[in-house]
Amino acid sequence: MVNYDYNHQNGTHKELFKITSCNVSSFEEKGYYATVKQELTRANNTLGEIIKNPILGIFPKTLANTLEYAFPSTTALLAKTAIGDIAQIHILYPETEKITKTFILMYVKFVNPLMKFLFKNSVLQAAATIIEQDTSAVESLYPRQKPKIRLPNEEIMFYAEKLYQNW
C-alpha cells in the first residue's frame, strides 16, 4: 500500500526532502492503471544535509511530479529537476505471502554531462534512502485494521484497496 499512499512522503520522506505539504491536482483511474499529479513543497535543507547528499541542494522548493501506477506491482515517479528529467520506477515482486522484493529502476536525462558527473551518485544515494524509508514504513506503519480518521488525498488508497480485494 505504500506505493499508493501519496500522503506517506510527508512523514516517511520528510527528514530527507523536508516536505512541508503535498497538493494533489489530479487523480485519474482506469482499471488497473492510475495517474496522480502532485506538487510537493519543501523547506530548506541544511548545509550539512546538502554536503552529505548534494542532490538536495538542487531540488526545487516546489517539486511537480507525476505518479503512474500499474497494479499490482509497478509505480513510476516522473519529475523535472534542475539537473534533468527523472524517472524512478518501483517494482514490487512478492516472493512469498510475507516476503516481497523491491527493485528500483532509475533513469535521469541529465541536462549536460557535468551534471551527470556531479550528481549521479547523489541521485542513487537518494533512491537507496527512499527504499530504506519505505521498507521501514511498510514494516511498521500499515496496520491491518480500518482507520478511524480520513487523511486528505486518500482516494488512491481506497482505489488500491478495492483492487487488492477484487484481485
XYZ file of C-alpha atoms in Angstrom:
167
model
C 0.000 0.000 0.000
C 2.947 2.368 0.486
C 3.234 2.863 -3.284
C -0.388 4.032 -3.415
C -0.154 6.258 -0.340
C 0.800 9.640 -1.674
C 0.422 11.136 1.801
C 3.313 8.990 3.048
C 6.102 11.222 1.729
C 5.017 13.948 4.186
C 6.066 11.669 7.037
C 8.238 8.882 5.640
C 10.454 11.119 3.472
C 10.057 14.356 5.436
C 13.508 14.179 7.039
C 15.314 13.618 3.724
C 13.396 16.011 1.483
C 11.984 18.428 4.118
C 8.484 18.092 2.633
C 6.040 20.524 4.237
C 2.986 19.893 2.068
C 1.601 17.845 -0.791
C -1.017 19.263 -3.148
C -2.694 16.740 -5.440
C -4.005 18.438 -8.558
C -5.232 15.339 -10.386
C -6.110 11.696 -9.761
C -7.319 9.526 -12.649
C -8.037 5.813 -12.523
C -8.580 3.420 -15.435
C -8.938 -0.148 -14.249
C -5.523 -1.356 -13.127
C -3.821 1.901 -14.128
C -3.879 5.230 -12.277
C -2.161 8.603 -12.566
C -1.592 11.221 -9.867
C -0.217 14.705 -10.441
C 1.072 16.464 -7.343
C 3.215 19.305 -6.105
C 5.461 18.822 -3.101
C 6.546 21.920 -1.192
C 9.876 21.666 0.611
C 11.636 23.558 3.387
C 15.341 24.342 3.022
C 17.886 21.636 3.722
C 20.796 22.481 5.985
C 24.279 22.914 4.578
C 25.329 19.689 6.328
C 22.495 17.747 4.652
C 23.447 19.155 1.239
C 27.117 18.287 1.753
C 26.119 14.752 2.776
C 23.798 14.388 -0.270
C 24.326 17.128 -2.900
C 21.137 16.286 -4.823
C 19.190 18.009 -2.032
C 20.801 21.316 -2.962
C 19.314 21.369 -6.450
C 15.817 20.044 -5.731
C 13.339 22.893 -6.248
C 11.266 24.366 -3.401
C 8.192 23.112 -5.250
C 8.627 19.779 -6.987
C 5.909 18.946 -9.509
C 5.741 15.267 -10.311
C 3.549 12.600 -11.809
C 2.998 9.159 -10.341
C 1.834 6.383 -12.644
C 0.559 3.157 -11.105
C 0.213 -0.223 -12.820
C -1.478 -2.516 -10.321
C -0.258 -4.582 -8.539
C 3.479 -4.175 -8.903
C 4.713 -1.035 -10.622
C 4.897 2.644 -9.737
C 6.676 5.275 -11.813
C 7.604 8.705 -10.465
C 8.314 11.283 -13.166
C 9.805 14.664 -12.226
C 11.685 17.567 -13.756
C 14.601 18.975 -11.765
C 17.453 21.395 -12.361
C 19.799 18.528 -13.293
C 17.350 16.913 -15.719
C 14.265 14.757 -16.056
C 13.984 11.889 -13.571
C 12.042 8.645 -13.971
C 12.086 6.382 -10.929
C 10.298 3.059 -11.381
C 9.489 0.904 -8.337
C 8.750 -2.740 -8.989
C 7.421 -4.994 -6.231
C 7.909 -8.732 -6.563
C 6.121 -10.877 -3.967
C 8.230 -13.971 -3.297
C 6.031 -15.465 -0.595
C 2.982 -14.399 1.373
C 5.211 -12.443 3.795
C 8.270 -11.554 1.682
C 8.325 -9.001 -1.122
C 11.364 -7.783 -3.022
C 11.572 -4.201 -4.234
C 13.510 -3.095 -7.269
C 14.120 0.455 -8.454
C 14.977 1.419 -11.981
C 16.336 4.955 -12.011
C 16.674 6.976 -15.173
C 17.933 10.534 -15.402
C 18.152 12.511 -18.609
C 20.824 14.948 -17.459
C 20.803 18.439 -18.964
C 24.562 18.170 -19.556
C 27.474 15.784 -18.874
C 28.786 17.908 -15.983
C 25.511 17.381 -14.081
C 25.839 13.632 -14.611
C 29.389 13.675 -13.273
C 28.436 15.788 -10.230
C 25.112 14.211 -9.249
C 24.979 10.583 -10.445
C 25.997 9.074 -7.086
C 23.838 11.533 -5.153
C 20.731 10.532 -7.152
C 21.428 6.863 -6.458
C 22.043 7.598 -2.761
C 18.685 9.397 -2.507
C 16.932 6.432 -4.178
C 18.555 3.995 -1.719
C 17.418 6.142 1.206
C 13.858 6.230 -0.166
C 13.783 2.418 -0.324
C 15.079 2.126 3.247
C 12.434 4.603 4.463
C 9.617 2.897 2.531
C 10.665 -0.502 3.874
C 10.566 0.832 7.412
C 7.131 2.359 6.775
C 5.739 -0.875 5.378
C 7.091 -2.850 8.322
C 5.656 -0.534 10.968
C 3.033 1.926 9.714
C 0.346 -0.067 7.944
C -1.746 -1.983 10.470
C -4.400 -4.306 9.071
C -7.343 -2.501 10.612
C -9.786 0.127 9.399
C -8.525 3.676 10.048
C -10.576 5.849 12.375
C -9.779 9.108 10.574
C -9.514 10.096 6.944
C -6.481 11.978 5.634
C -6.517 14.346 2.668
C -5.832 12.821 -0.751
C -6.693 9.230 0.201
C -8.717 8.443 -2.936
C -5.906 6.375 -4.406
C -5.621 4.325 -1.197
C -9.317 3.385 -1.445
C -8.836 2.616 -5.139
C -5.842 0.344 -4.356
C -7.686 -1.426 -1.522
C -10.572 -2.140 -3.874
C -8.186 -3.538 -6.497
C -6.474 -5.790 -3.911
C -9.810 -7.069 -2.584
C -11.094 -7.866 -6.080
C -7.880 -9.372 -7.399
